PDB file of C-alpha atoms and ligand atoms in Angstrom:
ATOM      1  CA  MET B   1     -32.104 -12.581  32.160  1.00 92.00           C
ATOM      2  CA  LYS B   2     -30.002 -13.274  28.835  1.00 97.00           C
ATOM      3  CA  LYS B   3     -30.487 -16.834  27.978  1.00 98.00           C
ATOM      4  CA  PHE B   4     -27.506 -19.020  25.971  1.00 98.00           C
ATOM      5  CA  LEU B   5     -27.337 -22.443  24.419  1.00 98.00           C
ATOM      6  CA  LEU B   6     -24.287 -24.432  24.771  1.00 99.00           C
ATOM      7  CA  ILE B   7     -24.471 -26.992  21.957  1.00 99.00           C
ATOM      8  CA  ASN B   8     -21.713 -29.899  21.585  1.00 98.00           C
ATOM      9  CA  GLY B   9     -21.313 -32.148  18.620  1.00 98.00           C
ATOM     10  CA  PRO B  10     -20.650 -35.698  17.917  1.00 98.00           C
ATOM     11  CA  ASN B  11     -18.228 -37.479  20.372  1.00 98.00           C
ATOM     12  CA  LEU B  12     -17.806 -35.026  23.109  1.00 98.00           C
ATOM     13  CA  ASN B  13     -19.729 -36.985  24.794  1.00 98.00           C
ATOM     14  CA  LEU B  14     -17.006 -39.158  25.573  1.00 96.00           C
ATOM     15  CA  LEU B  15     -14.602 -36.060  26.377  1.00 97.00           C
ATOM     16  CA  GLY B  16     -12.632 -37.264  29.813  1.00 95.00           C
ATOM     17  CA  VAL B  17     -11.611 -40.567  28.012  1.00 94.00           C
ATOM     18  CA  ARG B  18     -11.621 -39.909  24.315  1.00 93.00           C
ATOM     19  CA  GLU B  19      -7.871 -38.739  23.372  1.00 92.00           C
ATOM     20  CA  PRO B  20      -6.899 -37.365  26.536  1.00 92.00           C
ATOM     21  CA  GLU B  21      -3.431 -36.390  24.923  1.00 91.00           C
ATOM     22  CA  VAL B  22      -5.421 -33.859  22.561  1.00 91.00           C
ATOM     23  CA  TYR B  23      -8.812 -32.886  24.444  1.00 93.00           C
ATOM     24  CA  GLY B  24      -7.479 -33.145  28.402  1.00 90.00           C
ATOM     25  CA  THR B  25      -9.121 -35.205  30.981  1.00 94.00           C
ATOM     26  CA  VAL B  26     -11.907 -32.541  31.024  1.00 96.00           C
ATOM     27  CA  THR B  27     -15.400 -34.427  30.647  1.00 97.00           C
ATOM     28  CA  LEU B  28     -18.702 -33.033  29.158  1.00 98.00           C
ATOM     29  CA  ALA B  29     -20.099 -32.934  32.520  1.00 98.00           C
ATOM     30  CA  ASP B  30     -17.680 -30.459  34.096  1.00 98.00           C
ATOM     31  CA  ILE B  31     -17.475 -28.420  30.646  1.00 98.00           C
ATOM     32  CA  GLU B  32     -21.132 -27.677  30.774  1.00 98.00           C
ATOM     33  CA  ARG B  33     -21.486 -27.339  34.871  1.00 98.00           C
ATOM     34  CA  GLU B  34     -18.359 -24.845  34.695  1.00 98.00           C
ATOM     35  CA  THR B  35     -19.672 -22.966  31.935  1.00 98.00           C
ATOM     36  CA  THR B  36     -23.569 -22.784  33.409  1.00 98.00           C
ATOM     37  CA  ALA B  37     -21.765 -21.414  36.399  1.00 98.00           C
ATOM     38  CA  TYR B  38     -19.525 -19.230  34.686  1.00 98.00           C
ATOM     39  CA  ALA B  39     -22.761 -17.846  32.831  1.00 98.00           C
ATOM     40  CA  ALA B  40     -24.634 -17.317  36.184  1.00 98.00           C
ATOM     41  CA  GLU B  41     -22.311 -15.002  37.484  1.00 97.00           C
ATOM     42  CA  ARG B  42     -22.732 -12.925  34.669  1.00 97.00           C
ATOM     43  CA  ASP B  43     -26.308 -12.974  35.218  1.00 96.00           C
ATOM     44  CA  VAL B  44     -27.124 -15.493  32.187  1.00 98.00           C
ATOM     45  CA  LEU B  45     -28.787 -18.717  32.308  1.00 98.00           C
ATOM     46  CA  VAL B  46     -27.387 -21.414  30.140  1.00 98.00           C
ATOM     47  CA  ASP B  47     -29.050 -24.993  28.811  1.00 98.00           C
ATOM     48  CA  CYS B  48     -27.046 -27.667  27.331  1.00 98.00           C
ATOM     49  CA  PHE B  49     -27.523 -29.534  24.612  1.00 98.00           C
ATOM     50  CA  GLN B  50     -25.600 -32.621  23.003  1.00 98.00           C
ATOM     51  CA  SER B  51     -25.696 -35.045  19.898  1.00 98.00           C
ATOM     52  CA  ASN B  52     -23.647 -37.618  18.301  1.00 98.00           C
ATOM     53  CA  HIS B  53     -26.934 -36.333  15.372  1.00 98.00           C
ATOM     54  CA  GLU B  54     -26.566 -34.372  12.364  1.00 98.00           C
ATOM     55  CA  GLY B  55     -30.600 -34.053  11.983  1.00 98.00           C
ATOM     56  CA  ALA B  56     -30.928 -33.870  15.848  1.00 98.00           C
ATOM     57  CA  LEU B  57     -28.668 -30.499  16.355  1.00 99.00           C
ATOM     58  CA  ILE B  58     -30.323 -29.086  13.388  1.00 98.00           C
ATOM     59  CA  ASP B  59     -33.857 -29.101  15.339  1.00 98.00           C
ATOM     60  CA  ARG B  60     -32.024 -27.645  18.624  1.00 98.00           C
ATOM     61  CA  LEU B  61     -30.782 -25.448  16.613  1.00 98.00           C
ATOM     62  CA  HIS B  62     -33.953 -24.237  14.708  1.00 98.00           C
ATOM     63  CA  GLU B  63     -35.724 -24.196  18.327  1.00 98.00           C
ATOM     64  CA  ALA B  64     -33.317 -22.226  19.642  1.00 98.00           C
ATOM     65  CA  ARG B  65     -34.901 -19.064  17.648  1.00 97.00           C
ATOM     66  CA  GLY B  66     -36.482 -16.480  19.554  1.00 95.00           C
ATOM     67  CA  ILE B  67     -36.007 -18.767  22.230  1.00 97.00           C
ATOM     68  CA  TYR B  68     -31.916 -17.657  23.108  1.00 98.00           C
ATOM     69  CA  ASP B  69     -30.105 -14.416  22.756  1.00 98.00           C
ATOM     70  CA  GLY B  70     -26.582 -16.790  21.817  1.00 98.00           C
ATOM     71  CA  ILE B  71     -24.866 -20.144  21.418  1.00 98.00           C
ATOM     72  CA  ILE B  72     -21.516 -21.646  22.324  1.00 99.00           C
ATOM     73  CA  TYR B  73     -21.225 -23.787  19.516  1.00 99.00           C
ATOM     74  CA  ASN B  74     -18.298 -26.528  19.527  1.00 98.00           C
ATOM     75  CA  PRO B  75     -19.554 -28.910  16.392  1.00 98.00           C
ATOM     76  CA  GLY B  76     -16.798 -31.258  17.023  1.00 98.00           C
ATOM     77  CA  ALA B  77     -16.199 -33.025  13.233  1.00 98.00           C
ATOM     78  CA  HIS B  78     -18.870 -31.520  11.925  1.00 98.00           C
ATOM     79  CA  THR B  79     -17.201 -27.842  11.597  1.00 98.00           C
ATOM     80  CA  HIS B  80     -15.452 -29.375   8.819  1.00 98.00           C
ATOM     81  CA  TYR B  81     -17.774 -30.145   6.547  1.00 98.00           C
ATOM     82  CA  SER B  82     -21.769 -30.274   7.465  1.00 98.00           C
ATOM     83  CA  TYR B  83     -23.315 -27.518   5.343  1.00 98.00           C
ATOM     84  CA  ALA B  84     -26.551 -28.472   6.794  1.00 98.00           C
ATOM     85  CA  LEU B  85     -25.504 -27.368  10.369  1.00 98.00           C
ATOM     86  CA  ARG B  86     -23.789 -24.258   8.728  1.00 98.00           C
ATOM     87  CA  ASP B  87     -27.295 -23.398   6.974  1.00 98.00           C
ATOM     88  CA  ALA B  88     -28.790 -23.878  10.148  1.00 98.00           C
ATOM     89  CA  VAL B  89     -26.668 -21.842  12.049  1.00 98.00           C
ATOM     90  CA  SER B  90     -26.625 -18.590   9.403  1.00 98.00           C
ATOM     91  CA  SER B  91     -30.909 -19.580   9.104  1.00 98.00           C
ATOM     92  CA  ILE B  92     -31.697 -19.074  12.967  1.00 97.00           C
ATOM     93  CA  ASP B  93     -30.533 -15.911  13.474  1.00 94.00           C
ATOM     94  CA  VAL B  94     -29.436 -16.047  16.964  1.00 98.00           C
ATOM     95  CA  PRO B  95     -25.168 -15.282  17.429  1.00 98.00           C
ATOM     96  CA  THR B  96     -23.366 -17.678  17.288  1.00 98.00           C
ATOM     97  CA  VAL B  97     -19.660 -18.635  18.906  1.00 98.00           C
ATOM     98  CA  GLU B  98     -17.793 -21.756  17.240  1.00 98.00           C
ATOM     99  CA  VAL B  99     -15.381 -23.403  20.164  1.00 98.00           C
ATOM    100  CA  HIS B 100     -13.081 -25.934  20.386  1.00 98.00           C
ATOM    101  CA  LEU B 101     -11.009 -27.061  22.653  1.00 98.00           C
ATOM    102  CA  SER B 102      -7.885 -28.177  20.766  1.00 97.00           C
ATOM    103  CA  ASP B 103      -6.414 -25.771  18.264  1.00 98.00           C
ATOM    104  CA  ILE B 104      -7.591 -26.919  14.727  1.00 98.00           C
ATOM    105  CA  SER B 105      -5.363 -24.700  13.205  1.00 97.00           C
ATOM    106  CA  THR B 106      -2.416 -26.430  14.004  1.00 96.00           C
ATOM    107  CA  ARG B 107      -3.882 -29.918  13.830  1.00 96.00           C
ATOM    108  CA  GLU B 108      -4.104 -32.495  10.405  1.00 96.00           C
ATOM    109  CA  ASP B 109      -4.846 -30.855   6.858  1.00 97.00           C
ATOM    110  CA  PHE B 110      -8.653 -31.470   7.481  1.00 96.00           C
ATOM    111  CA  ARG B 111      -9.474 -29.837  10.662  1.00 98.00           C
ATOM    112  CA  ARG B 112      -7.738 -26.524   9.435  1.00 97.00           C
ATOM    113  CA  VAL B 113     -10.890 -25.193   7.536  1.00 97.00           C
ATOM    114  CA  SER B 114     -14.351 -24.691   9.258  1.00 98.00           C
ATOM    115  CA  VAL B 115     -17.317 -24.653   6.854  1.00 98.00           C
ATOM    116  CA  ILE B 116     -19.356 -23.076  10.079  1.00 98.00           C
ATOM    117  CA  ALA B 117     -17.258 -20.493  11.366  1.00 98.00           C
ATOM    118  CA  PRO B 118     -18.163 -18.222   8.609  1.00 98.00           C
ATOM    119  CA  VAL B 119     -21.614 -17.983  10.016  1.00 98.00           C
ATOM    120  CA  CYS B 120     -20.621 -17.229  13.532  1.00 98.00           C
ATOM    121  CA  ILE B 121     -19.487 -13.938  14.979  1.00 98.00           C
ATOM    122  CA  ALA B 122     -16.582 -15.436  16.574  1.00 98.00           C
ATOM    123  CA  GLN B 123     -14.442 -18.553  16.517  1.00 98.00           C
ATOM    124  CA  ILE B 124     -12.157 -19.787  19.872  1.00 98.00           C
ATOM    125  CA  LYS B 125     -10.040 -22.723  19.875  1.00 98.00           C
ATOM    126  CA  GLY B 126      -6.943 -24.254  21.532  1.00 97.00           C
ATOM    127  CA  LYS B 127      -8.138 -23.142  24.446  1.00 97.00           C
ATOM    128  CA  GLY B 128      -9.566 -26.317  26.466  1.00 96.00           C
ATOM    129  CA  LYS B 129     -12.348 -26.075  28.302  1.00 97.00           C
ATOM    130  CA  ALA B 130     -11.528 -21.966  29.179  1.00 97.00           C
ATOM    131  CA  GLY B 131     -12.812 -21.417  25.989  1.00 98.00           C
ATOM    132  CA  TYR B 132     -16.238 -22.013  26.793  1.00 98.00           C
ATOM    133  CA  GLY B 133     -15.934 -19.318  29.103  1.00 98.00           C
ATOM    134  CA  GLU B 134     -14.589 -16.940  26.912  1.00 98.00           C
ATOM    135  CA  ALA B 135     -17.621 -17.315  23.999  1.00 98.00           C
ATOM    136  CA  VAL B 136     -20.089 -16.308  27.185  1.00 98.00           C
ATOM    137  CA  ASP B 137     -17.765 -12.968  27.486  1.00 98.00           C
ATOM    138  CA  VAL B 138     -18.027 -12.486  23.157  1.00 98.00           C
ATOM    139  CA  LEU B 139     -21.621 -13.262  23.343  1.00 98.00           C
ATOM    140  CA  LEU B 140     -22.483 -10.818  26.000  1.00 97.00           C
ATOM    141  CA  ALA B 141     -20.597  -8.062  24.143  1.00 96.00           C
ATOM    142  CA  GLN B 142     -22.161  -8.674  21.526  1.00 94.00           C
ATOM    143  CA  VAL B 143     -25.986  -8.650  23.322  1.00 92.00           C
ATOM    144  CA  GLY B 144     -25.352  -6.729  25.868  1.00 82.00           C
ATOM    145  CA  GLY B 145     -25.024  -7.323  29.553  1.00 61.00           C
ATOM    146  CA  PHE B 146     -21.306  -7.247  31.476  1.00 56.00           C
TER     147      PHE B 146
HETATM  148  C1  LIG Q   1     -12.775 -30.295  18.581  1.00 58.83           C
HETATM  149  C2  LIG Q   1     -11.863 -30.270  17.143  1.00 58.83           C
HETATM  150  C3  LIG Q   1     -12.756 -31.142  16.041  1.00 58.83           C
HETATM  151  O1  LIG Q   1     -11.928 -31.292  14.765  1.00 58.83           O
HETATM  152  C4  LIG Q   1     -12.950 -32.615  16.550  1.00 58.83           C
HETATM  153  O2  LIG Q   1     -13.393 -33.183  15.264  1.00 58.83           O
HETATM  154  C5  LIG Q   1     -13.727 -32.531  17.673  1.00 58.83           C
HETATM  155  C6  LIG Q   1     -13.271 -31.819  19.048  1.00 58.83           C
HETATM  156  C7  LIG Q   1     -12.398 -29.905  19.152  1.00 58.83           C
HETATM  157  O3  LIG Q   1     -13.397 -29.547  20.722  1.00 58.83           O
HETATM  158  O4  LIG Q   1     -10.881 -28.815  19.667  1.00 58.83           O
HETATM  159  O5  LIG Q   1     -14.533 -33.632  17.826  1.00 58.83           O
HETATM  160  O6  LIG Q   1     -14.044 -30.194  17.866  1.00 58.83           O
END
């Protein structure tokens, strides 16, 4: 059975109440439950992790080495500036898909750049929670499976 790690970065714990006009009313618990269920139908086990702390996220990425077949990662605002998280992703040799609920390419200028996307196998944006399921499919196509 394949194992994927779902990571959500800073402020994503507040989904549902945070800027619903941008992110909708879906909660992090909804995303974790639905992504886990979607993956389970495809014979994939998903572990979930969220943190508001850069160091905790780096540690979790390091721990993914040799354990997970893929990572689904919404880095939140770290997307736009964290070279430390970019280096963590590029250090671990686990295929990673970057996901954003909103379409960062049509928002403020600072959101249009992702320093993490170049070390990911794909970036999915603007599809709301469906983007997480799509990331499962992208990873499965990459690592073999459905
Ligand atoms: C986000 C987009 C980021 O720019 C923002 O800082 C977030 C959420 C998204 O899912 O659309 O926290 O990653």
